[in-house]
Coordinates of C-alpha atoms in Angstrom, one line a residue:
X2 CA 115.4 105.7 84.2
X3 CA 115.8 106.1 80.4
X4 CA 118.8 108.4 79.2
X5 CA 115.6 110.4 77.0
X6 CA 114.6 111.6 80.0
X7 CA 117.7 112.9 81.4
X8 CA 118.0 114.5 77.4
X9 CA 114.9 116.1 77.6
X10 CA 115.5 117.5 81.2
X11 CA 119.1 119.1 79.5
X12 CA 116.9 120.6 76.7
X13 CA 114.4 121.9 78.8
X14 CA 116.9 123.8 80.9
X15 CA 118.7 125.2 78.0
X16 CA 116.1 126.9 76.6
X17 CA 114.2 128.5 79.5
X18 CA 117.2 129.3 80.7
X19 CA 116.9 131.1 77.3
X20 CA 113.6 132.3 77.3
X21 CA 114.0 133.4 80.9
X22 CA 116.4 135.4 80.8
X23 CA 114.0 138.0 78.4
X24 CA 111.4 138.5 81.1
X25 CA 110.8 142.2 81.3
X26 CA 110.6 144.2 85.0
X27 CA 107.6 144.8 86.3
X28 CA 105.4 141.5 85.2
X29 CA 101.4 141.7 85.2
X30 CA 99.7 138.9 87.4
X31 CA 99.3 136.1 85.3
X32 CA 95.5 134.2 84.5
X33 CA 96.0 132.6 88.1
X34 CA 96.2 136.3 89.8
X35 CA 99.8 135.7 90.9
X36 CA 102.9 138.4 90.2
X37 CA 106.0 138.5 91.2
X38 CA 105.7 140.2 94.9
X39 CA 108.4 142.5 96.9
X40 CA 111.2 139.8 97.5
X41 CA 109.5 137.1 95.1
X42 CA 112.3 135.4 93.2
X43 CA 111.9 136.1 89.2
X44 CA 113.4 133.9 86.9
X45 CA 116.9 136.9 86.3
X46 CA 117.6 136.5 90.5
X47 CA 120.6 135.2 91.2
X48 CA 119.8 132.5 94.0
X49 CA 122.5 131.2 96.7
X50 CA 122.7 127.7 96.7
X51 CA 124.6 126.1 99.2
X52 CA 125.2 122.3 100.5
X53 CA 125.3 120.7 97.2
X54 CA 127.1 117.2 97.0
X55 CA 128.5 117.7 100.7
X56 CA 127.3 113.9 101.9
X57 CA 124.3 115.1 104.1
X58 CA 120.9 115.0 103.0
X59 CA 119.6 118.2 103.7
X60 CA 115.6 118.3 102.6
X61 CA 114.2 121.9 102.8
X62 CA 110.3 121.8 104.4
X63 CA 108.3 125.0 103.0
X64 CA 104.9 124.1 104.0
X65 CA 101.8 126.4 105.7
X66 CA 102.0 127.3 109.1
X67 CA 100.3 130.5 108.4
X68 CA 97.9 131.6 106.2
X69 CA 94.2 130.1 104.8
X70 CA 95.9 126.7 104.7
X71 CA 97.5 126.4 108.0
X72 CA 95.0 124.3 109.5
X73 CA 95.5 121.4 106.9
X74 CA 99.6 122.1 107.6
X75 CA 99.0 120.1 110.7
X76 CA 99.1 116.4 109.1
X77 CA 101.9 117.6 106.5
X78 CA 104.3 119.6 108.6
X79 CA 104.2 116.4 111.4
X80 CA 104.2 113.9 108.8
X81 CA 107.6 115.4 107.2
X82 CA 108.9 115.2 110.8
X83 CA 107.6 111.0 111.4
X84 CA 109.7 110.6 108.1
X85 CA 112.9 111.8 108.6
X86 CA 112.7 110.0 112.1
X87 CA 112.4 106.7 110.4
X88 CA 114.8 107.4 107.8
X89 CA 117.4 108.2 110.7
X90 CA 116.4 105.6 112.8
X91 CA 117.3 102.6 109.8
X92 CA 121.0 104.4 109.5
X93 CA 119.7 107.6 107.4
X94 CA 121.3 108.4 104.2
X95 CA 125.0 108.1 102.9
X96 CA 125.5 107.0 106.5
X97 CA 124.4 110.4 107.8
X98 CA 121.3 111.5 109.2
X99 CA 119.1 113.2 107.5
X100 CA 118.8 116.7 108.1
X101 CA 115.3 118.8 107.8
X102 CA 115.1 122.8 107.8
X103 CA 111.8 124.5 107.7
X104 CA 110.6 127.6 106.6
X105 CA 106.7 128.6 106.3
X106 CA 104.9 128.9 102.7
X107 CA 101.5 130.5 103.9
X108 CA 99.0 130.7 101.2
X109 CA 101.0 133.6 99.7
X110 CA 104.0 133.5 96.9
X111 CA 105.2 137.1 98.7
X112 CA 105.9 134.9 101.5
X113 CA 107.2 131.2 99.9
X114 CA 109.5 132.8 97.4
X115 CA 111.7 134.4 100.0
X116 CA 111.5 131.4 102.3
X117 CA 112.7 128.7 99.7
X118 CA 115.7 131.0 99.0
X119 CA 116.5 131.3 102.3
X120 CA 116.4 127.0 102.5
X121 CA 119.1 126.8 99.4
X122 CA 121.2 129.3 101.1
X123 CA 121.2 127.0 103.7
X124 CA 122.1 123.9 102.4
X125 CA 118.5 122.5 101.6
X126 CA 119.2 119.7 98.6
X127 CA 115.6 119.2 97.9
X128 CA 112.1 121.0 98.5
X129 CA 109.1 119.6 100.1
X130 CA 105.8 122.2 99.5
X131 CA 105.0 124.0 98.8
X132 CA 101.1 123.3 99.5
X133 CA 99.1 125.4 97.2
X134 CA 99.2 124.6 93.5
X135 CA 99.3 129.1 93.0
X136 CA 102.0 129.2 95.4
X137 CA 104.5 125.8 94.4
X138 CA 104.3 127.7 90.2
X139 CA 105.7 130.7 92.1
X140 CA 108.8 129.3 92.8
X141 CA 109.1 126.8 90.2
X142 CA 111.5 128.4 88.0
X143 CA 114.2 129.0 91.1
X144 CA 114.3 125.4 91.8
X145 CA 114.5 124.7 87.8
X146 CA 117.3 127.0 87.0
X147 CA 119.3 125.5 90.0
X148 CA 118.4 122.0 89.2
X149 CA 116.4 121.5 92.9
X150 CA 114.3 118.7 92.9
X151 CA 110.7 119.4 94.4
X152 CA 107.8 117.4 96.2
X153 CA 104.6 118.5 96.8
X154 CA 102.1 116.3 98.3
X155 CA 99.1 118.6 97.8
X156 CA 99.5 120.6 94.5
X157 CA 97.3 119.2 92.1
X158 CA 96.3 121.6 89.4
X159 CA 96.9 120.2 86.0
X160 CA 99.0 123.1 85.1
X161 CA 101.8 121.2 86.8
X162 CA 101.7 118.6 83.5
X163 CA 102.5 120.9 80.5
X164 CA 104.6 123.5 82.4
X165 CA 107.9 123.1 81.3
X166 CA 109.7 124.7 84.3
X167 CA 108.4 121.8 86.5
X168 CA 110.7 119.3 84.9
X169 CA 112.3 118.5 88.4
X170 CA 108.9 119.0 90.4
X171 CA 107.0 116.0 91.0
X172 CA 104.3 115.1 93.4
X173 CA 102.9 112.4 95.4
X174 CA 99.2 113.4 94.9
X175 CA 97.2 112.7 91.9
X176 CA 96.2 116.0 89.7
X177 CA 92.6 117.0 90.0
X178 CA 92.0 115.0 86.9
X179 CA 91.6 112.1 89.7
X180 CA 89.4 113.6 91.6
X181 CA 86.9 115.1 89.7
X182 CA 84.8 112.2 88.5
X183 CA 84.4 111.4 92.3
X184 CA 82.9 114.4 93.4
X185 CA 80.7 114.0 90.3
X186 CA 79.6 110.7 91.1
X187 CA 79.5 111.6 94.5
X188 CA 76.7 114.1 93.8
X189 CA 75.0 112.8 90.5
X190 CA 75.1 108.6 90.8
X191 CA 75.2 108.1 94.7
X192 CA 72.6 111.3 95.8
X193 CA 70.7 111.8 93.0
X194 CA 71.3 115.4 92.0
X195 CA 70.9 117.3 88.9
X196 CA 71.7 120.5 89.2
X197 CA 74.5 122.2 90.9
X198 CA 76.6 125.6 91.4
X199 CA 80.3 125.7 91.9
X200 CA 81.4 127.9 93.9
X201 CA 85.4 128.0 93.6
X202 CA 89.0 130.3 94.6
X203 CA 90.0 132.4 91.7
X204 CA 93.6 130.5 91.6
X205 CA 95.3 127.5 90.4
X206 CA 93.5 125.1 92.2
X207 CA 90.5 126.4 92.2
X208 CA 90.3 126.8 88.6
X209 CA 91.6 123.9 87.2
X210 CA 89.2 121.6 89.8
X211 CA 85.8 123.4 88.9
X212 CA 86.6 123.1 85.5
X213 CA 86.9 119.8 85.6
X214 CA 84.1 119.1 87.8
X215 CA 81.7 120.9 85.8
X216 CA 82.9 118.7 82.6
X217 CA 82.0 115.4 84.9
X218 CA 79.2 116.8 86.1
X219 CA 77.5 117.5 82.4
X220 CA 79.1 113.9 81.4
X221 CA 76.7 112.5 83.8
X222 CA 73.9 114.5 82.5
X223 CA 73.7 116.9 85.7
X224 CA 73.1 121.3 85.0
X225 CA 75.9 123.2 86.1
X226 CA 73.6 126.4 86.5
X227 CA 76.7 128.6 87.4
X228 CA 80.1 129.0 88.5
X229 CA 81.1 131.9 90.5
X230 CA 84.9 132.7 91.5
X231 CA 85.8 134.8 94.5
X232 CA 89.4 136.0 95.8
X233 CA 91.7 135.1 98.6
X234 CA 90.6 139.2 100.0
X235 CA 86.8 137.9 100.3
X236 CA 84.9 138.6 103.2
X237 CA 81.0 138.7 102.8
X238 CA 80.8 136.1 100.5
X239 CA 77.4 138.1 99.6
X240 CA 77.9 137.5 95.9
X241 CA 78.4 133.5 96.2
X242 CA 75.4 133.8 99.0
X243 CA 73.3 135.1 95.9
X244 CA 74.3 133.3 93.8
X245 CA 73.0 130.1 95.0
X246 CA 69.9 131.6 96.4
X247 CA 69.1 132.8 93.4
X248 CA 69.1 129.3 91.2
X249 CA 68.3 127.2 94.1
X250 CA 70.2 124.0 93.3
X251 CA 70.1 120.3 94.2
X252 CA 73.9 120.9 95.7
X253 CA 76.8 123.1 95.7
X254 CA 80.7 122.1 95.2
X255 CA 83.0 124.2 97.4
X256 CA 86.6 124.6 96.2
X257 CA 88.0 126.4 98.6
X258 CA 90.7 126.6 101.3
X259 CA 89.8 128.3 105.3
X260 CA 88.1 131.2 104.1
X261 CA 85.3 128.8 103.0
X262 CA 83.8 128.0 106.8
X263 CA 82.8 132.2 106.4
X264 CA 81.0 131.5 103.1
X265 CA 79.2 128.3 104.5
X266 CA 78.5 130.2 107.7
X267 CA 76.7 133.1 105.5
X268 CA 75.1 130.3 103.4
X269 CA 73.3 128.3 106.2
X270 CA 72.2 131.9 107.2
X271 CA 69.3 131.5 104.3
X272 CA 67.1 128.7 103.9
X273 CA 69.8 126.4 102.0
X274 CA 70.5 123.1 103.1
X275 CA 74.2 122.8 103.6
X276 CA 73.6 119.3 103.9
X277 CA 73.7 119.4 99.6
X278 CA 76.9 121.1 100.1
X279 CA 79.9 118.9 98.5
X280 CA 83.7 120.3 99.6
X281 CA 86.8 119.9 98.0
X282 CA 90.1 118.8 99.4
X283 CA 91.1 122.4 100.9
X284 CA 88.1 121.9 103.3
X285 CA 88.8 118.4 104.6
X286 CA 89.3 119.6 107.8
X287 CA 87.5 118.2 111.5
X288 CA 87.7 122.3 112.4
X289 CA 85.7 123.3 109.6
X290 CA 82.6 123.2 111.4
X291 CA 84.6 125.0 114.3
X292 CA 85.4 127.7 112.2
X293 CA 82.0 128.1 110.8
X294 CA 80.3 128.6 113.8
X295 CA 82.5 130.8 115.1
X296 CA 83.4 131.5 118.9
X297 CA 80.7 129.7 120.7
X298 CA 78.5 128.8 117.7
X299 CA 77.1 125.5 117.2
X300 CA 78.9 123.3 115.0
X301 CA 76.3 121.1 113.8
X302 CA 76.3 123.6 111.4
X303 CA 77.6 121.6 108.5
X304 CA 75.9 118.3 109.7
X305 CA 75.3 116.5 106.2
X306 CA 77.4 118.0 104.4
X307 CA 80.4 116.0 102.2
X308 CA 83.9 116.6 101.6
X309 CA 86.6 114.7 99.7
X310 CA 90.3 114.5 99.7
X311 CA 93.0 112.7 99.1
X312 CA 93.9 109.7 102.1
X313 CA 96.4 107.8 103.4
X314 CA 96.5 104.6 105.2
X315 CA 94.7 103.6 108.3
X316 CA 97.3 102.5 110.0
X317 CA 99.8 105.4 109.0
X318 CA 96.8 107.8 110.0
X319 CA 96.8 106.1 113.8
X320 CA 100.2 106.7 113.6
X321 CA 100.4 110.2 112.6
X322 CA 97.6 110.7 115.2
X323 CA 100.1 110.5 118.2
X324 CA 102.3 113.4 116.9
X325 CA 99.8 115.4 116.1
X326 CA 98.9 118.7 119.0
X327 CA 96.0 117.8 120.4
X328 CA 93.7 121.0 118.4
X329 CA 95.0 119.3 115.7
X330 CA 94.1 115.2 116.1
X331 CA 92.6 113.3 113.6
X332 CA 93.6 115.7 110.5
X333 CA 95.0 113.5 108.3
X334 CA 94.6 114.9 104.9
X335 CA 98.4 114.8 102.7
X336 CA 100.0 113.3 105.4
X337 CA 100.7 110.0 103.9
X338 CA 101.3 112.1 100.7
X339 CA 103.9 114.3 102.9
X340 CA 105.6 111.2 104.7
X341 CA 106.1 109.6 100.8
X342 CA 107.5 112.6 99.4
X343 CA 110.4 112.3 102.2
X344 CA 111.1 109.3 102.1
X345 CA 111.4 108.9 97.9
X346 CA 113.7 111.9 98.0
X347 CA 115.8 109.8 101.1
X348 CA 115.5 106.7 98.5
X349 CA 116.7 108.4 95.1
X350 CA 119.3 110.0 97.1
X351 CA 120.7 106.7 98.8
X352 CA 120.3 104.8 95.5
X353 CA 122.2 107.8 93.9
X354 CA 124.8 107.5 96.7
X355 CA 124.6 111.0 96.2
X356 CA 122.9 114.5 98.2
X357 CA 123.1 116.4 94.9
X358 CA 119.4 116.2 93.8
X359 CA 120.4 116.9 90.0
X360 CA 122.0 113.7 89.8
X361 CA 119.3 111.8 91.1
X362 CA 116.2 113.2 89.8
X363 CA 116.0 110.5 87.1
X364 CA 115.8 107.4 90.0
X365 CA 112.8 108.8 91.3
X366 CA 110.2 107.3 88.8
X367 CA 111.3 103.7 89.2
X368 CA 111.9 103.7 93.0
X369 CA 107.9 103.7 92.8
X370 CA 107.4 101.0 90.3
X371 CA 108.2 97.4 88.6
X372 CA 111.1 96.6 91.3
X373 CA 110.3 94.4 94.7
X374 CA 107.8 95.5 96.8
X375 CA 108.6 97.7 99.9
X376 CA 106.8 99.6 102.1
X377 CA 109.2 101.6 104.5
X378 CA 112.4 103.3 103.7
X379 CA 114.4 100.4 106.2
X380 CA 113.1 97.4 104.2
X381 CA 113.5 99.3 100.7
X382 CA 117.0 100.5 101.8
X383 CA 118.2 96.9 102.1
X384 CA 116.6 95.9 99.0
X385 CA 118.7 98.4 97.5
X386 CA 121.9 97.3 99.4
X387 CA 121.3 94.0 97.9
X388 CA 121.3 95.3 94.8
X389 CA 117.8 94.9 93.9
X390 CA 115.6 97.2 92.0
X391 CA 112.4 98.7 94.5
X392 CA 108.7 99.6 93.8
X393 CA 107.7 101.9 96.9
X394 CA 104.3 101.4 97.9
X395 CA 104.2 103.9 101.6
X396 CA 101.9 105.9 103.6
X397 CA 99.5 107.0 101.3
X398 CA 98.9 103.4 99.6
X399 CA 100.0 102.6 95.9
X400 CA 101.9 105.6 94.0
X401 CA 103.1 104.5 90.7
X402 CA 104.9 107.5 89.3
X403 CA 104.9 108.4 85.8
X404 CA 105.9 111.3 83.7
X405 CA 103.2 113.1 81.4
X406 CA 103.2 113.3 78.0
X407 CA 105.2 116.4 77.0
X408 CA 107.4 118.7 78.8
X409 CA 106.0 118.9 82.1
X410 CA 106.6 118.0 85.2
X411 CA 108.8 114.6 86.9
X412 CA 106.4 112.5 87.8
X413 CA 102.9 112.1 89.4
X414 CA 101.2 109.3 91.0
X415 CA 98.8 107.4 88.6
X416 CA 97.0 105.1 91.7
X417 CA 95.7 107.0 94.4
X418 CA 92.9 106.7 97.3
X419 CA 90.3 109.6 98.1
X420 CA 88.5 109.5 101.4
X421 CA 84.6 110.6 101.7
X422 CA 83.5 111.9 104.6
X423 CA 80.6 113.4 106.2
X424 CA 80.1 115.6 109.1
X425 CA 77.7 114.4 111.7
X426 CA 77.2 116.0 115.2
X427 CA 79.7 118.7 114.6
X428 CA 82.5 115.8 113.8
X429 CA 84.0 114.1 110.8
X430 CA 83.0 111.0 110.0
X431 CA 84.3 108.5 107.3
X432 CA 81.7 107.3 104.4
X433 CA 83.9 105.4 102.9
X434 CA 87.2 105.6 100.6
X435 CA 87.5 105.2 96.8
X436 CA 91.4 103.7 95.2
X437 CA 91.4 105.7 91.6
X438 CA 93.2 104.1 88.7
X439 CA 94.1 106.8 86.3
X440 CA 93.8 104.2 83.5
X441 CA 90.6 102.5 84.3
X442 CA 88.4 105.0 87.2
X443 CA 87.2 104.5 90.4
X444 CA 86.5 101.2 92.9
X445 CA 84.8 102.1 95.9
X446 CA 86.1 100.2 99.1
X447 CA 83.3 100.5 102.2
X448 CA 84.5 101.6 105.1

């Protein structure tokens, strides 16, 4: 990596550490709805950090067990877990094996703030999670003022490119800037729909994606007739329910996470077709139906209806498959995404020959492109014991890291896949998958 970038990252620091330091007591919740909570770290707490430089790898796992996204934790949590075996099995890191603590992040900042602490003070030399785009900003300035570097492989609001406090955060999913024109096309080109209501979380995520969806949508000619938000503390959904009732689109897009199967459940209630329904990644889930039919309800309930989401290999998803609990098989969403970020932070830290993740932040771009090809962290490891530069291509297909323009965050894939699936007979079933080039758009691949 270019010396610039190591420059800018010293800038950066000096002057939030600057700006920080002025924050007042008692903050307001920002645009996103999130404020500092009872134990949340703010950017004046003084933050134990322990385990720094001490030869062992020590990668901190803060990912949802509970919460409205603990159903997609599944595929991430066991996929963290399939990586750090692997790395350990080729010899591990520095000669040592790789050691993995975990702490929950839930859907809530109240409870990730607290839990990443708790993973510095004990010994954690990187971060994995969190999951939620609301949730990894909460503790984004902790991990900046200490100089922790962070993976997520699911948080993919924009707001991750211009904030300046990300500068050691990077990600092995693409932004929703990806993702956006697929859903559109998904709706407008392939089924034929003009008009559409987005119905979306009042956060990070599901902000930034409805915006962006309703801009693709109206690029392709099609009439966003309206957009209503609701909170995480929802219940009826009678407002949403109305809502579409009321302007009687050709479809509906669904950003949401869990809470969603209550507002589908309420929405194939009236005379709506869910089949036009068109979820986000939150909702990729095999359970959704499940949970939207309740205790003994009939899950063809959402037969028809689409989702989209990031996807990893076939054969890593077979693999996963057999570590997954058996409530939980066949939920692969971010878990090629979670097995990457692993095994990059295992790669920048052997290349480094170091566990102190300050030192090797700027390796992490170029382990993922314009070296030799490599696939697993054994065959990339001896490329780098030979001396050789590495382009990591792993679980979740091409990743091709790159910085964005300004001060934002490390890095974020510019090739990614998205799966699009369909639910038939109460079960999900694969349309087909689409490999997104940032630079040039989609290529869709039959499957």
């Amino acid at each position: 990596m270019e010396r610039t970038r190591s420059m800018r990252m010293a800038a950066v620091v000096a002057v939030l550490s600057l700006g920080l330091t002025a924050c007042p007591d008692g903050e307001e919740p920002d645009e996103d709805g999130f404020a500092p909570g009872p134990g949340t770290p703010t950017p004046t707490e003084e933050v134990e950090v322990t385990g720094r430089g001490d030869g062992q790898l020590t990668i901190g796992r803060v990912l949802p067990e509970s919460g409205f996204l603990d159903y997609l934790g599944e595929s991430m949590i066991n996929a963290t877990e399939m990586a750090v075996e692997d790395i350990n099995e080729a010899g591990g890191v520095l000669g040592r094996d790789v050691r993995l603590l975990e702490e929950d992040s839930g859907t809530d900042p109240t409870v990730a703030g607290p839990n990443v602490n708790s993973l510095l003070a004990s010994g954690s030399d990187v971060i994995v999670g969190a999951a939620a785009s609301g949730v990894t900003l909460s503790f984004l300035d902790v991990l900046f003022q200490n100089q922790i570097v962070n993976c997520s492989p699911s948080a993919t609001s924009p707001e991750f490119l211009t904030q300046p406090n990300a500068a050691f955060m990077f990600r092995t999913v693409a932004p929703d800037d990806a993702v956006a024109p697929v859903i559109a096309d998904e709706i407008v080109t392939r089924d034929g729909h003009s008009s559409v209501v987005i119905v979306n979380r009042s956060d990070s995520y599901g902000q930034s994606l409805a915006d962006l969806v309703q801009e693709e949508l109206e690029a392709l000619n099609a009439e966003v007739l309206a957009t209503v938000e609701y909170t995480e503390e929802e219940q009826t959904f009678d407002t949403q329910v109305n809502t579409v009732t009321e302007n009687d689109p050709d479809a509906v897009v669904l950003i949401a996470f869990r809470e969603g199967a209550t507002f589908l459940r309420r929405l194939a209630e009236t005379d709506f077709d869910v089949s036009a329904v068109y979820g986000a990644d939150g909702v990729f889930s095999g359970r959704l139906p499940e949970f939207a039919a309740g205790e003994g309800g009939d899950v063809s309930i959402l037969d028809g209806m689409k989702v989209i989401g990031a996807s990893g290999s076939q054969d890593f998803n077979e693999r996963l498959n057999e570590f997954l609990p058996e409530e939980a098989k066949s939920e692969f969403i971010y878990g090629g995404q979670s097995y990457d970020c692993v095994t990059i932070l295992a790669l920048a830290a052997e290349q480094a020959q170091t566990d102190d993740s300050s030192q090797f932040a700027d390796l992490i771009l170029d382990i993922t492109r314009g070296g030799e090809k490599c696939t697993d962290f054994a065959s990339c490891k001896q490329l780098l014991d030979d001396g050789q530069d590495i382009d990591y291509d792993g679980a979740s297909g091409e990743i091709e890291l790159r910085e964005p323009a300004g001060e934002g965050n490390l890095g974020n894939p510019t090739v990614t896949t998205y799966a699009v699936a369909r639910y038939e007979d109460g079960e999900l079933t694969p349309v087909r998958s689409e490999r997104v080039d940032l630079d040039i758009g989609a290529t869709p691949t039959p499957q």
